[in-house]
CSV table of C-alpha atoms in Angstrom, one decimal:
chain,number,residue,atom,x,y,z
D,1,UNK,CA,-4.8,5.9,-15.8
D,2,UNK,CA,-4.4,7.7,-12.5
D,3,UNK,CA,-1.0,6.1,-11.6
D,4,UNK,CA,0.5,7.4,-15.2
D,5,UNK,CA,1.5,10.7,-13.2
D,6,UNK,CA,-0.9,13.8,-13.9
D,7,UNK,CA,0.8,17.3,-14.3
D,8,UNK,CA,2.7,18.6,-11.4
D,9,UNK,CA,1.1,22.1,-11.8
D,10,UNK,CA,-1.4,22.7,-9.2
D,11,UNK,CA,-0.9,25.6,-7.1
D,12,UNK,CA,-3.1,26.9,-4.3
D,13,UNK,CA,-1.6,30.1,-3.9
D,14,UNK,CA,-5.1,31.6,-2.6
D,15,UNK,CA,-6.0,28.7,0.0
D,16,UNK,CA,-3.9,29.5,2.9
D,17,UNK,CA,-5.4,33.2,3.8
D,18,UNK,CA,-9.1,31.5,2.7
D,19,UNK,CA,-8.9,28.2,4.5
D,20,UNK,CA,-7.5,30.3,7.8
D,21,UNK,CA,-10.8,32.2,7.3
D,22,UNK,CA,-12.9,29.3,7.7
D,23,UNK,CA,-13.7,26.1,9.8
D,24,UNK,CA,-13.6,27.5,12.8
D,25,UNK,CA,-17.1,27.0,14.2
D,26,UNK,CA,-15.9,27.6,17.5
D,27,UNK,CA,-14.2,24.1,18.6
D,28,UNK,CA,-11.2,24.2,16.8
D,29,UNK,CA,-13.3,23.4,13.6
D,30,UNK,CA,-13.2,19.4,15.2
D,31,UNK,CA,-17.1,18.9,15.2
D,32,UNK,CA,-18.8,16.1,16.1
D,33,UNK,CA,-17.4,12.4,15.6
D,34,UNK,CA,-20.9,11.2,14.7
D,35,UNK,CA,-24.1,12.4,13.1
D,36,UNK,CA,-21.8,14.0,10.4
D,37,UNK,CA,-22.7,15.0,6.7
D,38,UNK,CA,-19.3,14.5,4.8
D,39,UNK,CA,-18.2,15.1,0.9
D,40,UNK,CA,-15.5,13.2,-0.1
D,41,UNK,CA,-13.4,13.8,-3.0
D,42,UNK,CA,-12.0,11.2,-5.8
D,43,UNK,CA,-10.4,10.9,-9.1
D,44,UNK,CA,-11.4,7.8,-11.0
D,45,UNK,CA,-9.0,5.2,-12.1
D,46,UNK,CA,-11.5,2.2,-13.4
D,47,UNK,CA,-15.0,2.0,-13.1
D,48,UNK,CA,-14.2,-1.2,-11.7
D,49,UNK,CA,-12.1,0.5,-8.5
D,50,UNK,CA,-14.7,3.3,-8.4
D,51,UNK,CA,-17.1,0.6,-7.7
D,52,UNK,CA,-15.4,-0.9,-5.1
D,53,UNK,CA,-14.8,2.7,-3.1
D,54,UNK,CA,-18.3,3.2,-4.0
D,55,UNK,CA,-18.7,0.0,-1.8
D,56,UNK,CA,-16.3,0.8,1.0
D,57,UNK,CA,-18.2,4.3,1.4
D,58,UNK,CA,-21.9,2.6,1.5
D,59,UNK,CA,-20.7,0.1,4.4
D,60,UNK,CA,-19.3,3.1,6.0
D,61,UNK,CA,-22.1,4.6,6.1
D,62,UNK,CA,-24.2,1.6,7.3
D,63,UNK,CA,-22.7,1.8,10.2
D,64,UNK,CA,-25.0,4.7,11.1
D,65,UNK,CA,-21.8,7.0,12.5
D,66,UNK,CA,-21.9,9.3,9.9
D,67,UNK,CA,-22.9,10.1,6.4
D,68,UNK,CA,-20.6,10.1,3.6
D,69,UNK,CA,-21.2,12.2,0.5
D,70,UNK,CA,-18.8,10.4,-2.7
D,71,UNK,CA,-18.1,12.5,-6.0
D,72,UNK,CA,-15.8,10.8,-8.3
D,73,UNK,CA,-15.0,13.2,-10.4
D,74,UNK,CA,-13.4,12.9,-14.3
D,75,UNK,CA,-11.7,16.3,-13.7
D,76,UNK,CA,-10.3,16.6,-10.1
D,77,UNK,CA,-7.9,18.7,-10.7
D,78,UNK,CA,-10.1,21.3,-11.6
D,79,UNK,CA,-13.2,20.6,-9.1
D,80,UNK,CA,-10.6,20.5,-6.0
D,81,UNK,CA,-8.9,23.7,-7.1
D,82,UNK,CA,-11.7,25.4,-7.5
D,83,UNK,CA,-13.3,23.9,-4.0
D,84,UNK,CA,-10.2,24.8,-2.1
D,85,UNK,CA,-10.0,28.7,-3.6
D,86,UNK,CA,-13.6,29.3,-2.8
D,87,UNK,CA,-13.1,28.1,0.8
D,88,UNK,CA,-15.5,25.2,0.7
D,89,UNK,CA,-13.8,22.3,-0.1
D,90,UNK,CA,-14.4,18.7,0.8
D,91,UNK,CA,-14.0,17.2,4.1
D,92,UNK,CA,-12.1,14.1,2.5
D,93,UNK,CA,-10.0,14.1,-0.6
D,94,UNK,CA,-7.7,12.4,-2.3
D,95,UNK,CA,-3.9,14.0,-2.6
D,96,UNK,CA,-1.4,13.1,-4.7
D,97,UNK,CA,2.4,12.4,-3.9
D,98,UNK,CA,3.2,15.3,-6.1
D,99,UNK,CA,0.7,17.5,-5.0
D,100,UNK,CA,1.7,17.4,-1.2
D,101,UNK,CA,3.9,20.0,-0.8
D,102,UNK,CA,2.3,22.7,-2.6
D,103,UNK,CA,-1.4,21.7,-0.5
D,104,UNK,CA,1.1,21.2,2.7
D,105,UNK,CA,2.5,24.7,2.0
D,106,UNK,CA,-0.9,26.6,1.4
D,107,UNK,CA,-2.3,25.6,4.6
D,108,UNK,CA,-5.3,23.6,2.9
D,109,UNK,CA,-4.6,20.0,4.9
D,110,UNK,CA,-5.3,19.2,8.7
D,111,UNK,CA,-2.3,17.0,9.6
D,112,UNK,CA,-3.9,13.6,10.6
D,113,UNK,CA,-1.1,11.4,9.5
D,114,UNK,CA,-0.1,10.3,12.8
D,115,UNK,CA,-3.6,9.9,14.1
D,116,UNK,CA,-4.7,7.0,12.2
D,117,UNK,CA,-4.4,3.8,13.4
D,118,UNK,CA,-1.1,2.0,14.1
D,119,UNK,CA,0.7,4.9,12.1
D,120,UNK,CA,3.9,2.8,12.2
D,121,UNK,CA,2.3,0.2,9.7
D,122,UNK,CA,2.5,2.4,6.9
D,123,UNK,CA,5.7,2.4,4.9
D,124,UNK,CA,8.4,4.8,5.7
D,125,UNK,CA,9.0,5.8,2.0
D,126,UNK,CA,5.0,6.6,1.8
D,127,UNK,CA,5.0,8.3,5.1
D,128,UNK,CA,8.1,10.8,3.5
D,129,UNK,CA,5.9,11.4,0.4
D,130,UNK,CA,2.9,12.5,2.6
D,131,UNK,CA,5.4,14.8,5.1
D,132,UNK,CA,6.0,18.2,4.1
D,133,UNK,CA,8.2,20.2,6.5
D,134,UNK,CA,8.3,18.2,9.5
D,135,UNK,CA,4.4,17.5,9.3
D,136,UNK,CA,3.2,14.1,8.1
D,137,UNK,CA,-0.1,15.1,6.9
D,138,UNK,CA,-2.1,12.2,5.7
D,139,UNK,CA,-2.1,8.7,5.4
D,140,UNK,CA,-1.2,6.5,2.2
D,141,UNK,CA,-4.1,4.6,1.0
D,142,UNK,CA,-2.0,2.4,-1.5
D,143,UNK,CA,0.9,3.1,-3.8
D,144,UNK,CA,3.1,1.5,-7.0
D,145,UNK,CA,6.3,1.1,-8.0
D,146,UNK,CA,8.2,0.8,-11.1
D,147,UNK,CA,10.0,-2.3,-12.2
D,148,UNK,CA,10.7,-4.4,-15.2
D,149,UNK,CA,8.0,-6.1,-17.0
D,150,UNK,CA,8.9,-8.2,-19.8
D,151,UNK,CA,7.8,-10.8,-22.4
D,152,UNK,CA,8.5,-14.5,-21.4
D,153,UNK,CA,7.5,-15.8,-24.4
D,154,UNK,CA,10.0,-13.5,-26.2
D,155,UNK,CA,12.6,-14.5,-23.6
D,156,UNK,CA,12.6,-18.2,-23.5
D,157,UNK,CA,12.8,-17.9,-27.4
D,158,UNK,CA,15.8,-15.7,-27.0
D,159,UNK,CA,16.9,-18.0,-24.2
D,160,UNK,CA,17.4,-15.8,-22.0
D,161,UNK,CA,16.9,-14.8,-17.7
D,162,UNK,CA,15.9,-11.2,-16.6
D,163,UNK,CA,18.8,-9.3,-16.4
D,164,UNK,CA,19.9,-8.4,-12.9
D,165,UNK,CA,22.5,-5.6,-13.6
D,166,UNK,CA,22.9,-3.0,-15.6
D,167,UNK,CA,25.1,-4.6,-18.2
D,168,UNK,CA,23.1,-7.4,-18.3
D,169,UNK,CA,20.2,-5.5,-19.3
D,170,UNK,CA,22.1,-3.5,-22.0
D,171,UNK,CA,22.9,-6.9,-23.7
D,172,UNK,CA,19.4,-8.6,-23.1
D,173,UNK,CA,18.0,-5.3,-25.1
D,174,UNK,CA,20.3,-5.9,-27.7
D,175,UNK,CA,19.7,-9.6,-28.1
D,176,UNK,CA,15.6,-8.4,-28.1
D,177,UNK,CA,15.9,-6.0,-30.4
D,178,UNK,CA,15.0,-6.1,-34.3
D,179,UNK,CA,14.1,-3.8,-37.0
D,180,UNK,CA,11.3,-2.3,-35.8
D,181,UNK,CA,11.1,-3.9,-32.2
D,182,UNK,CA,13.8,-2.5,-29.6
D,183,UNK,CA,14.4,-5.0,-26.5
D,184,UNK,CA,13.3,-2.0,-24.2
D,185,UNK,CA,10.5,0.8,-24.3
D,186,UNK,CA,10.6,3.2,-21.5
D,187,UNK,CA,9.2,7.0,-21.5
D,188,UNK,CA,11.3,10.0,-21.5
D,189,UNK,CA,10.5,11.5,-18.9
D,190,UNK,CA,11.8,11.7,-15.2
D,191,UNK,CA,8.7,9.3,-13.7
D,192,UNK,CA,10.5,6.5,-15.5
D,193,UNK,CA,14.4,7.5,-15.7
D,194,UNK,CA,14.7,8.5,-12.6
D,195,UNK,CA,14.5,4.9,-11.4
D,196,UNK,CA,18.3,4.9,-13.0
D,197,UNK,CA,19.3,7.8,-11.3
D,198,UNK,CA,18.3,5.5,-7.6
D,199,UNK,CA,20.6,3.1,-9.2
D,200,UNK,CA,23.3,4.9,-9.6
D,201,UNK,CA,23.3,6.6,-6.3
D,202,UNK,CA,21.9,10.1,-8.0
D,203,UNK,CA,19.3,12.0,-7.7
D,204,UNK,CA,18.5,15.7,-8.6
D,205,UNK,CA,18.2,17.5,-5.2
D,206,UNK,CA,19.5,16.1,-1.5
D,207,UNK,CA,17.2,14.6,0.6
D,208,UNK,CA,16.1,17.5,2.6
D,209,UNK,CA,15.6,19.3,-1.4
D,210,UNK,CA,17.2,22.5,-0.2
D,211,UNK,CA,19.9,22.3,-3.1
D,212,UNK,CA,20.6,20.7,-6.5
D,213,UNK,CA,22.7,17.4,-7.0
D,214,UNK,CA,22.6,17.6,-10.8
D,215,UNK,CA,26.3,18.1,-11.5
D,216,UNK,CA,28.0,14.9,-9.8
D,217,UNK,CA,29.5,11.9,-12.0
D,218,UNK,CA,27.0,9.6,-10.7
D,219,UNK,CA,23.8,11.6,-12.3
D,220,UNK,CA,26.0,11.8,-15.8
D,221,UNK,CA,26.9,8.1,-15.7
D,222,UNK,CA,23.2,7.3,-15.4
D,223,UNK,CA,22.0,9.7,-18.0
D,224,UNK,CA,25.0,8.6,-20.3
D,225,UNK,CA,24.0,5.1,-19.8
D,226,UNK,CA,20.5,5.7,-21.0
D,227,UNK,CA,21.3,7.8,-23.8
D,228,UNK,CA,24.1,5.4,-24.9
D,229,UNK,CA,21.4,2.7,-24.6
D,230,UNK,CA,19.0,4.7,-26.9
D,231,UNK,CA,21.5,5.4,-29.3
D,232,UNK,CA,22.2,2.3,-29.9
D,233,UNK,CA,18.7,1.5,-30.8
D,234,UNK,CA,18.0,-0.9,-28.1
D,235,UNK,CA,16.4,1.1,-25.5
D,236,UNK,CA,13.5,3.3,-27.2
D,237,UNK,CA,10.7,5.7,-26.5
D,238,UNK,CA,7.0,4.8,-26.7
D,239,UNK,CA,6.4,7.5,-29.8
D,240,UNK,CA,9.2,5.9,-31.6
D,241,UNK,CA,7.1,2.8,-32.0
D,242,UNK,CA,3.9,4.4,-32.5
D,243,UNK,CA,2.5,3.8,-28.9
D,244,UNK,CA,0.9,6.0,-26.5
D,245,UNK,CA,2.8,4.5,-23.3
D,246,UNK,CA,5.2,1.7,-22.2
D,247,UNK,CA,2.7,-0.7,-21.6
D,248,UNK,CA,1.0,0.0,-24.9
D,249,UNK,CA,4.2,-0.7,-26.3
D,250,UNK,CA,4.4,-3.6,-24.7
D,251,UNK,CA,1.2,-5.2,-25.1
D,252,UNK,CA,1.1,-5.0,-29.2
D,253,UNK,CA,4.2,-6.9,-28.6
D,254,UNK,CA,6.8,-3.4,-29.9
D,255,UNK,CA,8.7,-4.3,-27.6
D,256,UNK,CA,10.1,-7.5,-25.2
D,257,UNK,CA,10.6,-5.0,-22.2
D,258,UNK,CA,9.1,-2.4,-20.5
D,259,UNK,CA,9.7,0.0,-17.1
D,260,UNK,CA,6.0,0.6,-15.8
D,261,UNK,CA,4.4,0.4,-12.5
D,262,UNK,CA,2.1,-2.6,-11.5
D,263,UNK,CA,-0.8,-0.6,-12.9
D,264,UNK,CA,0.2,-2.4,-16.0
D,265,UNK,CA,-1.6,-5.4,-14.8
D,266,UNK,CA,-5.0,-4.0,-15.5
D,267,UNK,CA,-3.8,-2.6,-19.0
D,268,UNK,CA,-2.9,-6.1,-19.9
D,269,UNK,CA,-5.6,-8.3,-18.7
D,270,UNK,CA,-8.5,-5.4,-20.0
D,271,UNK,CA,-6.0,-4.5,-23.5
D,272,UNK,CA,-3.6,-7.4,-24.0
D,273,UNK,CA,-5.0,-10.8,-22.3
D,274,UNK,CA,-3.1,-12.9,-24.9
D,275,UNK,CA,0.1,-11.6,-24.0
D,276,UNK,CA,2.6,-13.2,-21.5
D,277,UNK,CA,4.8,-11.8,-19.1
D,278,UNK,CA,6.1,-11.4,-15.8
D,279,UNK,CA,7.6,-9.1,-13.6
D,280,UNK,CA,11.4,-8.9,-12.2
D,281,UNK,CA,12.8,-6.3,-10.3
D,282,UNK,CA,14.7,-3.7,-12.0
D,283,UNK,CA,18.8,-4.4,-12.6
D,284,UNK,CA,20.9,-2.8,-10.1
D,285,UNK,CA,23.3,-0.2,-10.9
D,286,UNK,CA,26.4,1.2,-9.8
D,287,UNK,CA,24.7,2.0,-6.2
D,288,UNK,CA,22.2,-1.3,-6.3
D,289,UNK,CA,18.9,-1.7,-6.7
D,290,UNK,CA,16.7,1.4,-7.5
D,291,UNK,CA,12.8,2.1,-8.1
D,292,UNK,CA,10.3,5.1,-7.5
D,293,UNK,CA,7.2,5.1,-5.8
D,294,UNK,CA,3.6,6.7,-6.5
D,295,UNK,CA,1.2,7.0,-3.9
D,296,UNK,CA,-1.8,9.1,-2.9
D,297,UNK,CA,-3.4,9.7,0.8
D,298,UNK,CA,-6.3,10.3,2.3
D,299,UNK,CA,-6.6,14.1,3.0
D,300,UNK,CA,-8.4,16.1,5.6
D,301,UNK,CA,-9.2,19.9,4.8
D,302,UNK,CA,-8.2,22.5,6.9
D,303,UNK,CA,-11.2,24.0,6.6
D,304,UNK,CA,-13.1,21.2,7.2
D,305,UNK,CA,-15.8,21.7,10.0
D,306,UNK,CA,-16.4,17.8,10.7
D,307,UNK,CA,-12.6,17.0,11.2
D,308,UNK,CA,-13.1,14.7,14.0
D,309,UNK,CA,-15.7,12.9,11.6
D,310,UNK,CA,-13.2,13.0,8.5
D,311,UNK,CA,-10.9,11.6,10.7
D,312,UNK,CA,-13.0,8.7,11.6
D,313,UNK,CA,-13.7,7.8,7.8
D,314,UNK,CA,-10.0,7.7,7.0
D,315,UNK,CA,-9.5,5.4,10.0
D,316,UNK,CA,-12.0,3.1,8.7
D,317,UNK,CA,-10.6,3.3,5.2
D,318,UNK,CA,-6.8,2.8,6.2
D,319,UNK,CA,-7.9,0.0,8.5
D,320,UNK,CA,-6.1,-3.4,7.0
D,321,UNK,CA,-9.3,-5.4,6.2
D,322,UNK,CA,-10.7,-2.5,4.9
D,323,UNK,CA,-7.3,-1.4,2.7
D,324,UNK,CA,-6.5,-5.5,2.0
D,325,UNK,CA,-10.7,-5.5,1.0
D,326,UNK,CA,-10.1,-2.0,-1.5
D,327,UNK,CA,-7.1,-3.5,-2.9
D,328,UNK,CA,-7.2,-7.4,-3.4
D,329,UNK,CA,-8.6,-7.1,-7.0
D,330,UNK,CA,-6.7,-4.0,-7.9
D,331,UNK,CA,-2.8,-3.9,-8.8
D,332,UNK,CA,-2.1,-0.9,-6.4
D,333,UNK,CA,-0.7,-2.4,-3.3
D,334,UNK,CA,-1.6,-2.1,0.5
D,335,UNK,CA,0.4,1.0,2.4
D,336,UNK,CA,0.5,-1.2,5.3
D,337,UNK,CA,3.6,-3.1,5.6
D,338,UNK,CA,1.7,-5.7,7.3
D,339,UNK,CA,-0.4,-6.8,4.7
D,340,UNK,CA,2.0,-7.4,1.9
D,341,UNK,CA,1.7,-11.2,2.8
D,342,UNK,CA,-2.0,-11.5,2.2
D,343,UNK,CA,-1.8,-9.5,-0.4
D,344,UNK,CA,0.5,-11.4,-2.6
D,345,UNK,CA,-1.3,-14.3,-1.8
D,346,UNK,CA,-3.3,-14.6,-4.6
D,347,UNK,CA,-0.8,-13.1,-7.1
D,348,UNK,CA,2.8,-14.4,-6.4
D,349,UNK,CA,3.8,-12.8,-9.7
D,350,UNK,CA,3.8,-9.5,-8.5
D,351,UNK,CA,6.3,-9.5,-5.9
D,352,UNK,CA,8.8,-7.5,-7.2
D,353,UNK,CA,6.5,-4.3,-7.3
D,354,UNK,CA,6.0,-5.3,-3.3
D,355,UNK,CA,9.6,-5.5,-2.9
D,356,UNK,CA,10.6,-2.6,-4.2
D,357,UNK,CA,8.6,-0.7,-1.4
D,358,UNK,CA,11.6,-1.1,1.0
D,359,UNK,CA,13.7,1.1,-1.5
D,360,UNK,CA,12.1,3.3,-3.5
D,361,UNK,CA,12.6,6.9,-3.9
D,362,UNK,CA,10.0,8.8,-3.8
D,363,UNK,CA,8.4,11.7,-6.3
D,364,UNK,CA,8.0,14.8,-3.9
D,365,UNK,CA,10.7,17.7,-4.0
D,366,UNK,CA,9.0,20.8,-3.0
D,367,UNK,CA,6.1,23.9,-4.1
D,368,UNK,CA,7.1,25.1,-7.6
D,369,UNK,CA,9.1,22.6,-8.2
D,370,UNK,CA,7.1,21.0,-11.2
D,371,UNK,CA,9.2,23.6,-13.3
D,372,UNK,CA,12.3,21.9,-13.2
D,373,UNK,CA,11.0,18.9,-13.6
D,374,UNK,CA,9.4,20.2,-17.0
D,375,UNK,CA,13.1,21.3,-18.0
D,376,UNK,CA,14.4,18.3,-17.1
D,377,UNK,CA,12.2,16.7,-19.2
D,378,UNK,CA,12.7,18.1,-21.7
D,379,UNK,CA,16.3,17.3,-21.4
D,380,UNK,CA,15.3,13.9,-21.4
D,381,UNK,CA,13.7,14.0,-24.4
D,382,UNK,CA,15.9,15.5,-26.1
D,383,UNK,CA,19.0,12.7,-25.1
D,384,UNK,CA,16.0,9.9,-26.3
D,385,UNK,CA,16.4,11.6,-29.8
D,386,UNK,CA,19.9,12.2,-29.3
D,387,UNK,CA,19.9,16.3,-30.2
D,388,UNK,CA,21.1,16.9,-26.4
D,389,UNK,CA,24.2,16.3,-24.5
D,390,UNK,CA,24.6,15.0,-21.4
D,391,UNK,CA,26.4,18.0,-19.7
D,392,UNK,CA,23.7,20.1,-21.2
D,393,UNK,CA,21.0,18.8,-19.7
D,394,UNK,CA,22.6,18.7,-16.0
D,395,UNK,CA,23.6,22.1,-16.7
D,396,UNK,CA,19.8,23.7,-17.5
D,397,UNK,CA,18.5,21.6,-15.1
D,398,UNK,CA,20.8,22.4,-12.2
D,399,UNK,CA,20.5,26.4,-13.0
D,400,UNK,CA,17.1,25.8,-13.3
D,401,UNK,CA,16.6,24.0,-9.7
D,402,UNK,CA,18.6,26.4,-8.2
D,403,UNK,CA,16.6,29.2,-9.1
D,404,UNK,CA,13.9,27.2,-7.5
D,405,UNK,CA,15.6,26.3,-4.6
D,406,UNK,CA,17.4,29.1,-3.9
C-alpha cells in the first residue's frame, strides 16, 4: 500500500550534472503547449485507483491537446532512478513527500508549484512538504493523515467514548486490553510515533531542519509516555500480535485501537468488511492536538523537453472536478482546501483525517536524512521491546542528526 511509507533511500546523486546536460532544445527546454507526446510516471496503489488515473489520463487526452503516455509501474523506485541517471526520464511523475528534498536538491524537478491553478487552494502543510529550499516544486495531488481508528463494537461493550487526551487514552487501552489483545496497536517506527512527538510540542529537528531538537524534555516525555504505555502491555506493536501492520491488527480484531492513516478504509472494506469502527481524532497531548501528513505531487522533470505541455497535464489533474473526480471513491483526500466539503459529503465518518490537515506535521527533513531516521528507528524499536532507554535513544539519534546536519 503506497501510503504505508516506502524507504527513504533514494538518492540521485548523478541527476543534477545529467539533467543540466539535457532539455535544452533551444527554448528553455518549454516546448510546445500542444501537439505533445508525454510519459508519465506512477506507482500503483489499487487496481481500482490505477483504473481511475487510467481514466483521468484517456479524457485528457480526448481533448486532442496533447498525448499522454501512462506507465504504472510495480517498481518505481527502481524504473524512476534509473530514468533520471540516464537523463531520459519522464515528463510527469509522481514524487513522494519524502523523496522531495533529495530530487529538489539534484536538480531533477522544474519548479511548477506556483504555476498551477489557484496555487493558494492547496494546503499550506502540503505546500511545505513539496518546497525544498525556498522552491515549491510541485503540486500535491492528495494526501493522509494519521488518526485513531478504533472498534465501536469493542467500545460500547466496554462502555466507553474515544479518548480525547492523553491520559484518557492510556486508561481506555487498559480497559481494552486482555491476554492476548492490547487496547492499542501502533508500529514502531517514527511514521506512526512521531504523531506523539506533535503532541507534545517535539519534534526531532527545528523547522527550518538545520539542527537537532532531540534532547529537550518535551521529546523524552513523549517517548517515555509511549514506552511506559508499552510496558505496561497496553499499547503494543503489530509483530507482537502476529500482524503485518496496524490495520491488520485491527481488522482480525487483535486489537480495539489502532493509529493508521485513512488508507485504512480500503484495507477494511476489501480485508475486514464485518468489522466496525470509526474514526476520532487522535488525543491531544501536553502541546494539543498532533498528526502527520503523507502526500505525493505531481512532478515535472527538469529535463523534460515538453514542460509547457507537462505543465498543462498537471493543471488539468490538480483541477477540483478533476482532483474531487480521482478521489471521491478513494480514502486519500483532495489537496485543495476547497473541496473538503464535497468530499466528506458522501463519507461523514472520515472527518477527522480531514481535520487533521490544518495541523499536521509533515514527513520531509532534508537529502540524507533517511539515515537518522533508520537510527531512530531503531530506537524505537527497541523502547517497544523495552531493551532501550529513553535517554539512549535521544542520545544516538541526536549525534546521529547532527552528523547529518552539520
Amino acid at each position: 500500500m503506497r501510503h504505508l511509507r516506502p524507504a527513504l533511500a533514494l538518492i540521485f546523486a548523478t541527476t543534477l550534472a545529467l539533467t543540466s546536460a539535457c532539455g535544452d532544445d533551444g527554448s528553455g527546454g518549454q516546448g510546445e503547449a500542444s501537439g505533445a507526446k508525454l510519459t508519465m510516471f506512477a506507482f500503483s496503489s489499487s487496481p481500482a485507483e490505477d483504473a481511475v488515473l487510467r481514466k483521468a489520463i484517456d479524457d485528457y487526452n480526448k481533448r486532442g491537446k496533447n498525448t499522454v503516455e501512462l506507465k504504472v509501474l510495480p517498481e518505481y523506485d527502481t524504473a524512476l532512478t534509473t530514468a533520471l541517471a540516464g537523463g531520459a526520464p519522464p515528463d510527469v511523475f509522481y514524487v513522494n513527500d519524502n523523496k522531495l528534498p533529495d530530487l529538489g536538491k539534484s536538480g531533477a524537478l522544474e519548479a511548477i508549484g506556483d504555476q498551477v491553478d489557484n496555487p493558494g487552494d492547496f494546503y499550506d502543510t502540503l505546500k511545505q512538504s513539496f518546497t525544498y529550499q525556498g522552491t515549491y516544486y510541485c503540486a500535491p495531488k492528495d494526501f493522509s493523515t494519521l488518526q485513531l481508528v478504533y472498534n465501536t463494537a469493542d467500545f460500547q461493550a466496554a462502555n466507553l467514548k474515544p479518548p480525547t487526551t492523553w491520559e484518557e487514552l492510556a486508561t481506555t487501552a487498559k480497559a481494552l486490553t486482555k491476554p492476548g489483545h492490547p487496547g492499542l496497536v501502533l508500529a514502531p517506527e517514527f511514521y506512526r510515533w512521531g504523531a506523539f512527538f506533535a503532541q507534545a510540542g517535539a519534534w526531532p529537528t527545528d523547522d527550518d531542519v538545520t539542527k537537532m531538537t532531540m534532547d529537550t524534555p518535551q521529546m523524552k516525555t513523549a517517548l517515555q509516555y509511549l514506552t511506559d504505555n508499552h510496558k505496561a502491555g497496553s499499547f503494543a506493536t503489530p509483530a507482537a500480535v502476529g500482524a503485518g501492520w496496524g490495520g491488520e491488527a485491527f481488522g482480525k480484531g487483535l486489537t480495539s485501537m489502532t493509529v493508521e492513516g485513512n488508507w485504512i478504509v480500503g484495507a477494511m472494506k476489501n480485508d475486514f468488511p464485518s468489522t466496525k469502527y470509526a474514526v476520532a481524532e487522535l488525543p491531544a497531548g501536553p502541546a494539543g492536538k498532533g498528526t502527520m501528513s503523507f502526500s505525493v505531487c505531481y512532478g515535472v522533470a527538469k529535463a523534460s523537453k515538453n514542460k509547457a505541455a507537462s505543465l498543462d497535464l498537471v493543471k488539468f489533474l490538480t483541477s477540483p472536478d478533476e482532483q474531487l473526480t480521482i478521489t471521491k471513491e478513494f480514502p486519500v483526500m483532495p489537496s485543495r482546501k476547497s473541496l473538503a466539503d464535497k468530499w466528506l459529503a458522501d463519507k461523514p465518518e472520515l472527518k477527522a483525517f480531514v481535520s487533521g490537515a490544518d495541523y499536521a506535521k509533515k514527513s520531509v527533513f532534508v537529502p540524507g536524512f533517511s539515515t537518522v531516521i533508520e537510527t531512530f528507528n531503531d530506537g524505537i524499536q527497541g523502547l517497544a521491546k523495552g531493551n532501550r532507554q529513553v535517554d539512549e535513544v535521544v542520545t544516538g539519534t541526536q549525534k546521529a542528526g547532527s552528523s547529518v546536519l552539520g
